[in-house]
XYZ file of N, CA and C in Angstrom:
579
model
N -1.927 -22.820 -14.469
C -2.506 -22.517 -13.471
C -2.708 -21.050 -12.661
N -1.696 -20.463 -13.134
C -1.785 -18.901 -12.594
C -1.907 -18.233 -13.403
N -3.059 -18.148 -13.936
C -3.858 -17.292 -14.816
C -4.701 -16.450 -14.358
N -5.216 -17.030 -12.964
C -6.421 -16.079 -12.235
C -5.497 -15.426 -11.444
N -4.102 -15.847 -10.855
C -3.546 -14.607 -9.556
C -2.062 -14.783 -9.704
N -1.442 -13.607 -9.025
C -0.624 -13.219 -8.987
C 0.481 -13.333 -7.850
N 2.085 -14.135 -7.961
C 2.288 -14.228 -6.980
C 3.601 -13.040 -6.822
N 3.553 -11.833 -5.711
C 5.001 -10.823 -5.314
C 4.842 -11.010 -3.872
N 6.180 -10.712 -4.006
C 7.088 -10.433 -3.181
C 7.098 -8.842 -2.035
N 5.843 -9.100 -0.848
C 6.082 -7.678 -0.471
C 6.756 -7.126 0.806
N 7.634 -6.039 0.950
C 8.307 -5.421 1.967
C 8.071 -4.806 2.807
N 8.246 -3.961 3.413
C 7.556 -3.326 4.774
C 7.446 -1.604 4.098
N 7.889 -2.204 2.913
C 7.651 -0.586 2.407
C 6.977 -0.529 2.021
N 6.346 -1.919 1.035
C 4.880 -1.754 0.333
C 3.878 -1.930 1.423
N 4.053 -1.927 2.484
C 2.963 -2.172 3.890
C 2.579 -0.760 4.214
N 3.859 -0.099 4.175
C 3.758 0.955 5.043
C 3.088 2.094 3.954
N 3.128 1.758 2.797
C 2.676 2.790 1.424
C 1.242 2.506 1.358
N 0.618 1.157 2.083
C -0.498 1.209 1.615
C -1.626 2.025 2.854
N -1.625 3.324 2.264
C -2.622 3.972 3.125
C -4.073 3.829 3.674
N -4.074 3.248 3.417
C -5.865 2.540 3.267
C -6.085 1.341 4.191
N -4.740 0.674 4.156
C -4.667 -0.716 5.015
C -5.230 -1.655 4.155
N -5.614 -2.138 3.179
C -6.257 -2.766 2.437
C -5.285 -4.112 2.267
N -4.302 -3.830 1.705
C -3.355 -5.328 2.150
C -2.997 -5.898 3.123
N -2.833 -4.991 4.294
C -2.659 -6.072 5.754
C -4.331 -6.192 6.051
N -5.352 -5.586 5.645
C -6.363 -5.917 6.503
C -6.703 -7.364 5.227
N -6.624 -7.688 4.426
C -6.804 -8.730 3.350
C -6.300 -9.988 3.932
N -4.335 -9.430 4.370
C -3.959 -10.875 4.862
C -4.215 -11.178 5.748
N -5.035 -10.083 6.700
C -5.039 -10.650 8.145
C -6.900 -11.291 8.100
N -7.246 -10.907 7.180
C -8.327 -12.441 6.270
C -8.030 -13.636 6.524
N -7.348 -13.361 5.430
C -6.785 -14.591 5.510
C -6.123 -16.215 5.890
N -5.026 -15.442 7.080
C -4.758 -15.572 8.139
C -5.816 -15.794 9.130
N -6.666 -15.339 9.625
C -7.874 -15.777 10.252
C -8.650 -17.070 10.305
N -9.167 -16.760 8.565
C -9.797 -18.255 7.792
C -8.879 -19.224 8.344
N -7.775 -18.933 7.391
C -6.708 -20.114 7.562
C -6.465 -21.370 8.594
N -6.382 -19.712 9.726
C -5.530 -20.958 11.303
C -7.442 -21.204 11.994
N -8.466 -20.712 11.396
C -9.505 -21.013 12.444
C -10.400 -22.317 12.298
N -9.286 -23.176 10.892
C -9.654 -24.372 10.649
C -8.635 -25.762 11.137
N -9.226 -26.864 11.514
C -8.734 -27.888 11.942
C -7.016 -27.887 11.462
N -6.245 -28.315 11.420
C -6.080 -28.688 13.249
C -5.866 -27.580 14.191
N -5.774 -26.218 13.834
C -5.685 -25.258 14.368
C -6.304 -24.919 14.896
N -7.700 -24.273 14.614
C -9.028 -24.486 15.603
C -8.637 -22.953 16.664
N -7.970 -22.196 15.839
C -7.484 -20.592 16.642
C -8.867 -19.387 16.273
N -8.716 -18.930 17.297
C -9.881 -18.258 17.109
C -9.334 -16.557 17.061
N -8.510 -16.084 16.469
C -7.629 -14.890 16.354
C -8.658 -13.732 15.736
N -8.462 -12.721 16.113
C -9.089 -11.549 15.473
C -8.514 -11.327 14.403
N -8.516 -9.919 13.273
C -8.110 -9.312 12.558
C -7.162 -8.635 13.229
N -7.488 -7.470 14.217
C -6.741 -6.553 15.113
C -5.280 -7.360 15.430
N -5.802 -8.506 15.812
C -4.578 -9.223 16.806
C -3.145 -9.776 15.591
N -4.095 -10.088 14.820
C -3.184 -10.705 13.248
C -2.418 -9.380 13.162
N -3.342 -8.063 12.455
C -2.070 -7.154 12.240
C -1.115 -6.689 12.789
N -1.291 -6.732 14.382
C -0.399 -5.783 15.421
C 0.963 -7.373 14.814
N 0.212 -8.308 15.148
C 1.376 -9.253 15.195
C 2.068 -9.322 13.630
N 1.503 -8.942 12.439
C 2.227 -8.809 11.399
C 2.856 -8.055 11.251
N 2.823 -6.718 12.194
C 4.026 -5.203 12.140
C 5.524 -6.063 12.796
N 4.952 -7.086 13.921
C 6.351 -7.372 14.265
C 6.731 -8.079 13.723
N 6.056 -9.291 13.016
C 6.730 -10.112 11.906
C 7.737 -9.658 11.210
N 7.553 -8.406 10.665
C 7.714 -7.829 9.681
C 9.307 -7.177 9.779
N 9.386 -6.740 11.501
C 10.325 -6.733 12.189
C 11.602 -7.326 12.296
N 11.220 -8.539 12.112
C 12.487 -9.776 12.791
C 13.509 -9.304 11.392
N 14.193 -10.067 11.853
C 15.160 -10.395 10.554
C 15.202 -11.003 9.491
N 15.582 -10.352 8.600
C 15.474 -10.891 6.812
C 14.228 -11.096 7.006
N 13.393 -10.631 7.083
C 11.701 -11.189 7.008
C 11.223 -11.728 5.782
N 10.723 -12.083 5.343
C 10.006 -12.159 3.946
C 8.663 -12.567 3.513
N 7.773 -11.874 2.627
C 6.164 -11.830 3.329
C 6.144 -12.144 1.155
N 5.522 -12.853 0.992
C 5.271 -13.310 -0.142
C 3.510 -13.917 -0.199
N 2.822 -13.110 -1.455
C 1.714 -13.562 -1.274
C 0.810 -13.510 -2.732
N -0.280 -14.497 -2.681
C -1.067 -14.295 -3.924
C -2.284 -13.627 -3.870
N -2.696 -13.155 -4.892
C -3.354 -12.273 -5.164
C -4.369 -12.120 -6.517
N -5.522 -11.797 -6.239
C -6.829 -12.436 -7.527
C -6.485 -11.741 -8.355
N -6.452 -12.127 -9.762
C -5.761 -10.720 -10.595
C -7.247 -9.809 -11.066
N -7.942 -10.434 -11.198
C -9.306 -9.779 -11.232
C -10.335 -9.428 -10.337
N -10.432 -9.538 -8.922
C -10.678 -9.041 -7.777
C -9.994 -8.175 -6.719
N -8.778 -8.672 -7.140
C -7.702 -7.666 -6.463
C -7.327 -8.135 -4.977
N -7.830 -8.957 -4.605
C -7.414 -9.433 -3.189
C -6.724 -10.459 -3.069
N -6.127 -10.173 -1.350
C -5.237 -11.544 -1.532
C -5.952 -13.274 -0.786
N -5.685 -14.051 -1.807
C -6.081 -15.264 -1.434
C -4.760 -16.478 -0.901
N -3.720 -15.728 -0.705
C -2.850 -16.843 -0.297
C -1.538 -15.787 0.002
N -0.864 -16.535 1.358
C 0.627 -16.012 1.886
C 1.297 -16.350 2.218
N 2.601 -16.106 2.526
C 3.720 -17.208 2.836
C 4.598 -16.283 3.866
N 4.765 -16.761 4.805
C 5.812 -15.320 5.860
C 6.480 -15.924 6.673
N 7.501 -15.119 6.531
C 8.840 -16.653 7.571
C 10.475 -15.370 7.620
N 10.975 -15.771 8.191
C 12.468 -14.696 8.439
C 13.798 -15.923 9.456
N 14.880 -15.187 9.266
C 15.946 -15.687 9.328
C 15.880 -16.648 10.686
N 16.521 -17.486 10.970
C 16.404 -18.271 12.554
C 17.990 -18.006 13.244
N 18.010 -17.212 14.025
C 19.528 -17.359 14.958
C 19.391 -18.394 15.960
N 20.965 -18.599 16.143
C 21.169 -19.112 17.318
C 21.101 -18.494 18.077
N 21.719 -16.880 18.832
C 21.153 -16.274 19.850
C 21.058 -14.896 19.225
N 20.007 -14.204 19.770
C 20.096 -12.353 19.249
C 19.924 -11.763 20.661
N 20.619 -10.789 20.741
C 20.267 -9.337 21.501
C 18.954 -8.597 21.202
N 18.331 -8.773 20.327
C 17.340 -8.001 19.516
C 16.020 -9.226 20.196
N 14.913 -8.613 20.299
C 13.910 -9.799 20.889
C 12.931 -9.769 19.826
N 12.952 -8.990 18.806
C 12.023 -9.484 17.686
C 12.327 -10.630 17.304
N 13.922 -10.654 16.607
C 14.516 -12.070 16.346
C 14.280 -13.533 16.434
N 13.983 -14.254 15.795
C 13.573 -15.296 15.753
C 14.304 -16.357 15.485
N 14.499 -17.372 17.404
C 16.003 -18.251 17.411
C 15.385 -19.577 17.155
N 16.597 -20.521 17.044
C 15.704 -21.911 16.939
C 15.146 -22.850 18.104
N 15.733 -22.034 19.430
C 15.180 -22.289 20.908
C 13.815 -21.992 20.863
N 13.619 -20.050 20.375
C 12.078 -20.323 20.507
C 11.034 -20.234 19.707
N 11.498 -21.302 18.938
C 10.223 -22.229 17.776
C 10.070 -23.014 18.102
N 11.170 -23.895 18.323
C 10.856 -25.485 18.965
C 11.003 -25.962 20.292
N 11.223 -24.855 20.903
C 11.651 -24.912 22.986
C 12.866 -26.014 23.006
N 13.514 -26.753 22.060
C 14.605 -27.037 22.251
C 15.355 -26.230 21.605
N 17.057 -27.025 21.901
C 18.213 -26.907 20.905
C 18.228 -27.637 19.952
N 17.657 -28.768 19.771
C 17.821 -29.842 18.613
C 17.972 -29.363 17.186
N 17.442 -28.034 16.781
C 17.552 -27.800 15.297
C 18.927 -26.830 15.267
N 19.641 -26.544 16.823
C 21.435 -25.251 16.765
C 21.724 -25.833 15.691
N 22.087 -27.019 15.148
C 23.335 -27.631 14.213
C 22.815 -26.811 12.990
N 21.758 -26.454 12.324
C 21.530 -25.954 11.512
C 22.204 -24.751 10.966
N 22.648 -24.232 11.811
C 23.509 -23.150 12.064
C 24.978 -23.237 12.155
N 25.599 -24.694 12.245
C 27.103 -24.861 12.090
C 27.857 -24.085 11.153
N 28.813 -23.479 11.124
C 29.654 -23.203 9.936
C 28.843 -21.616 9.239
N 28.463 -21.272 10.403
C 27.668 -19.492 9.467
C 26.751 -20.416 8.534
N 26.102 -21.579 8.894
C 24.892 -21.779 7.613
C 23.343 -20.881 7.952
N 23.143 -20.402 7.022
C 21.676 -19.461 7.148
C 20.725 -20.383 6.958
N 19.573 -20.355 7.921
C 18.008 -21.071 7.626
C 16.716 -20.247 7.985
N 15.910 -20.007 6.911
C 15.087 -19.830 6.554
C 13.460 -20.469 7.331
N 12.801 -19.701 8.153
C 12.033 -20.375 8.775
C 10.356 -19.663 8.332
N 9.733 -20.655 7.546
C 8.576 -20.117 7.351
C 7.079 -20.356 8.901
N 6.790 -19.718 9.063
C 6.125 -19.666 10.472
C 4.308 -19.806 9.812
N 4.422 -19.140 8.818
C 2.612 -18.968 7.804
C 2.432 -19.484 6.590
N 1.938 -20.345 6.453
C 1.744 -20.423 4.739
C 0.038 -20.914 4.331
N -0.752 -20.290 3.812
C -2.019 -20.131 4.084
C -2.427 -19.904 2.583
N -3.645 -20.333 2.223
C -4.632 -20.261 1.475
C -6.283 -20.330 1.403
N -6.908 -19.366 0.842
C -8.010 -19.037 1.208
C -8.542 -20.549 1.213
N -9.454 -21.258 1.930
C -10.609 -22.502 1.160
C -10.720 -22.554 -0.181
N -11.809 -21.850 -0.832
C -11.513 -21.660 -2.046
C -10.943 -21.510 -3.077
N -9.434 -21.577 -2.871
C -8.823 -21.292 -3.761
C -7.592 -22.527 -3.803
N -8.107 -23.480 -2.512
C -6.490 -24.438 -2.383
C -7.067 -25.555 -4.096
N -5.798 -26.294 -4.089
C -5.758 -27.886 -4.482
C -5.742 -26.952 -6.075
N -5.408 -25.373 -6.366
C -5.316 -24.906 -7.513
C -3.371 -24.263 -7.890
N -2.857 -25.051 -7.612
C -1.166 -24.715 -7.099
C -0.612 -23.130 -6.717
N -1.467 -22.490 -5.443
C -1.430 -21.571 -4.978
C -0.405 -21.320 -3.955
N -0.081 -22.829 -3.083
C 0.754 -22.547 -2.154
C 1.998 -23.159 -2.343
N 1.744 -24.183 -3.830
C 3.440 -24.282 -4.523
C 4.230 -23.484 -4.986
N 3.541 -22.621 -5.624
C 4.139 -21.454 -6.542
C 4.626 -20.293 -5.301
N 3.629 -19.907 -4.095
C 3.488 -19.063 -3.127
C 5.431 -19.899 -2.612
N 5.487 -21.230 -2.673
C 6.864 -21.633 -1.924
C 7.988 -21.767 -3.002
N 7.583 -21.821 -3.817
C 8.761 -21.899 -5.036
C 9.092 -20.831 -5.258
N 8.186 -19.395 -5.031
C 8.853 -17.906 -5.528
C 9.726 -17.450 -4.228
N 9.227 -18.476 -2.549
C 9.950 -18.530 -1.363
C 11.283 -18.642 -1.799
N 11.646 -19.872 -2.592
C 13.245 -20.677 -2.454
C 13.812 -20.183 -3.494
N 13.252 -19.354 -4.718
C 13.902 -18.487 -5.579
C 14.574 -17.332 -5.044
N 14.076 -16.645 -4.033
C 14.249 -15.592 -3.358
C 14.963 -15.705 -2.373
N 15.356 -17.323 -1.506
C 15.723 -17.967 -0.636
C 17.559 -17.657 -1.285
N 17.639 -18.299 -2.600
C 18.829 -18.938 -2.953
C 19.693 -17.690 -3.655
N 18.728 -16.257 -3.715
C 19.340 -15.511 -4.124
C 20.134 -14.707 -3.184
N 19.176 -14.974 -1.588
C 19.858 -13.881 -0.844
C 20.918 -14.716 -0.060
N 21.205 -16.265 -0.663
C 22.114 -16.694 -0.066
C 21.790 -17.440 0.937
N 20.589 -18.052 1.331
C 20.300 -19.142 2.250
C 20.842 -20.413 2.424
N 21.159 -21.275 3.161
C 21.621 -22.359 2.908
C 20.248 -23.217 3.161
N 19.424 -23.210 3.752
C 18.342 -24.263 4.471
C 16.723 -23.347 4.468
N 15.790 -23.925 4.345
C 14.314 -23.264 4.283
C 13.705 -24.487 5.192
N 13.427 -23.999 6.425
C 12.771 -24.805 7.411
C 11.487 -24.275 7.433
N 10.883 -25.781 7.957
C 8.794 -24.930 7.906
C 8.578 -26.462 8.820
N 7.339 -25.568 9.695
C 6.629 -26.835 11.031
C 5.032 -26.944 10.428
N 4.794 -28.013 10.699
C 3.173 -28.487 10.359
C 2.766 -29.267 11.184
N 1.707 -29.193 11.441
C 0.656 -30.534 12.262
C 0.945 -31.680 11.710
N 1.052 -32.816 12.114
C 0.920 -34.263 11.950
C -0.111 -34.180 10.968
N -1.356 -33.912 11.629
C -2.476 -34.299 10.628
C -2.789 -33.109 9.478
N -1.814 -31.609 9.180
C -1.897 -31.089 7.901
C -0.961 -31.961 6.729
N -2.612 -32.572 6.442
C -1.775 -33.578 5.272
C -1.669 -32.180 3.967
N -2.458 -31.790 3.683
C -1.680 -30.736 2.333
C -0.712 -30.482 2.155
N 0.102 -29.808 3.456
C 1.270 -29.010 3.658
C 2.354 -30.020 3.638
N 1.543 -31.138 4.484
C 2.903 -32.294 4.236
C 2.906 -33.146 3.113
N 2.543 -32.787 1.990
C 2.360 -33.497 0.864
C 3.297 -32.315 0.054
N 3.186 -31.447 -0.013
C 3.838 -30.082 -0.497
C 4.929 -30.172 -0.080
N 5.451 -30.394 1.194
C 6.846 -30.405 1.847
C 7.342 -31.482 0.746
N 6.850 -32.920 0.461
C 7.376 -34.082 -0.036
C 7.461 -33.830 -1.220
N 6.475 -33.108 -2.075
C 6.645 -32.799 -3.068
C 7.618 -31.703 -3.913
N 8.422 -30.691 -2.565
C 9.039 -30.126 -3.045
C 10.623 -30.234 -2.527
N 10.638 -31.408 -2.348
C 11.697 -32.187 -1.599
C 12.367 -31.878 -0.857
N 11.711 -31.764 0.563
C 11.663 -31.386 1.897
C 12.032 -32.522 2.576
N 12.602 -32.753 3.735
C 13.077 -33.985 4.644
C 12.326 -33.716 5.958
N 11.469 -35.020 6.489
C 11.003 -35.105 7.889
C 12.138 -35.079 8.855
N 12.315 -34.093 9.669
C 13.199 -33.988 10.402
C 13.131 -34.922 12.071
N 13.955 -35.806 12.441
C 13.328 -36.436 13.574
C 13.138 -35.640 14.986
N 12.574 -34.346 14.669
C 12.614 -33.279 15.896
C 11.383 -32.931 15.950
N 10.779 -33.093 17.170
C 9.580 -32.521 17.574
C 9.230 -31.322 18.265
N 8.470 -30.389 18.163
C 8.298 -29.095 18.621
C 7.825 -29.645 20.493
N 8.503 -28.749 20.987
C 8.178 -29.062 22.134
C 6.481 -28.579 22.922
N 6.554 -27.544 22.478
C 5.321 -26.758 22.725
C 4.130 -27.283 22.025
N 3.989 -27.690 21.033
C 2.965 -28.596 20.171
C 3.683 -29.869 19.612
N 3.746 -30.633 20.357
C 3.962 -32.050 20.141
C 3.880 -32.998 18.946
N 2.479 -32.765 18.108
C 2.119 -33.010 16.839
C 2.566 -32.302 15.513
N 3.406 -31.588 15.856
C 4.112 -30.923 14.748
C 5.417 -31.080 14.558
N 5.688 -31.523 13.340
C 7.189 -31.490 13.205
C 8.429 -30.578 12.142
N 8.619 -30.799 12.032
C 9.915 -29.758 11.620
C 10.475 -30.460 9.821
N 9.924 -29.644 8.955
C 10.555 -30.333 7.404
C 12.053 -29.272 7.075
N 12.619 -29.745 6.261
C 13.993 -29.092 6.346
C 14.625 -29.396 4.547
N 14.320 -28.476 4.069
C 14.875 -28.416 2.205
C 16.463 -27.757 2.543
N 17.364 -28.676 2.007
C 18.520 -27.566 1.717
C 18.386 -26.858 0.173
N 18.980 -25.805 0.382
C 18.910 -24.758 -1.142
C 20.419 -25.042 -1.601
N 21.361 -25.536 -1.266
C 22.665 -26.207 -2.156
C 22.864 -27.022 -3.328
């Protein structure tokens, strides 16, 4: 099924070397499209997303995975996340509290265990149900195992059936923790060991 797209891990160096800004512009377009749909219904501008991507890429141990159409060369899907910490002096870093609004997830860092949180995974509407999200997620899981992460954490809206089904298919467990800021979103955990 991957005969028409490639999946690759993108680094900050890759983004810096893209002198024309085509990659980040494509990526922003995908994010704007995905988050304009239900249940999110956001109206992000591409400029806001491009700025946000710069910040995201500076967080601790950020990994960006993209799916690119082989023939047309544009981005058709992405996955973006970073390591979570209990606390950090660096305001760019993500903590369990910042993402959830509570300390209920802090236990994931007990015994110096490492957790990677995916804040965004999306595929353009016309390319859905072709295995792209699954391939993006599988590529990330392989990367996380290489980098010795213990857990992969995700959050999604309870109405996002496609994402929930992907989590189930890949062996995630839904946690009994709801997001304080967005109470209709739940957390999903995959042990990588």
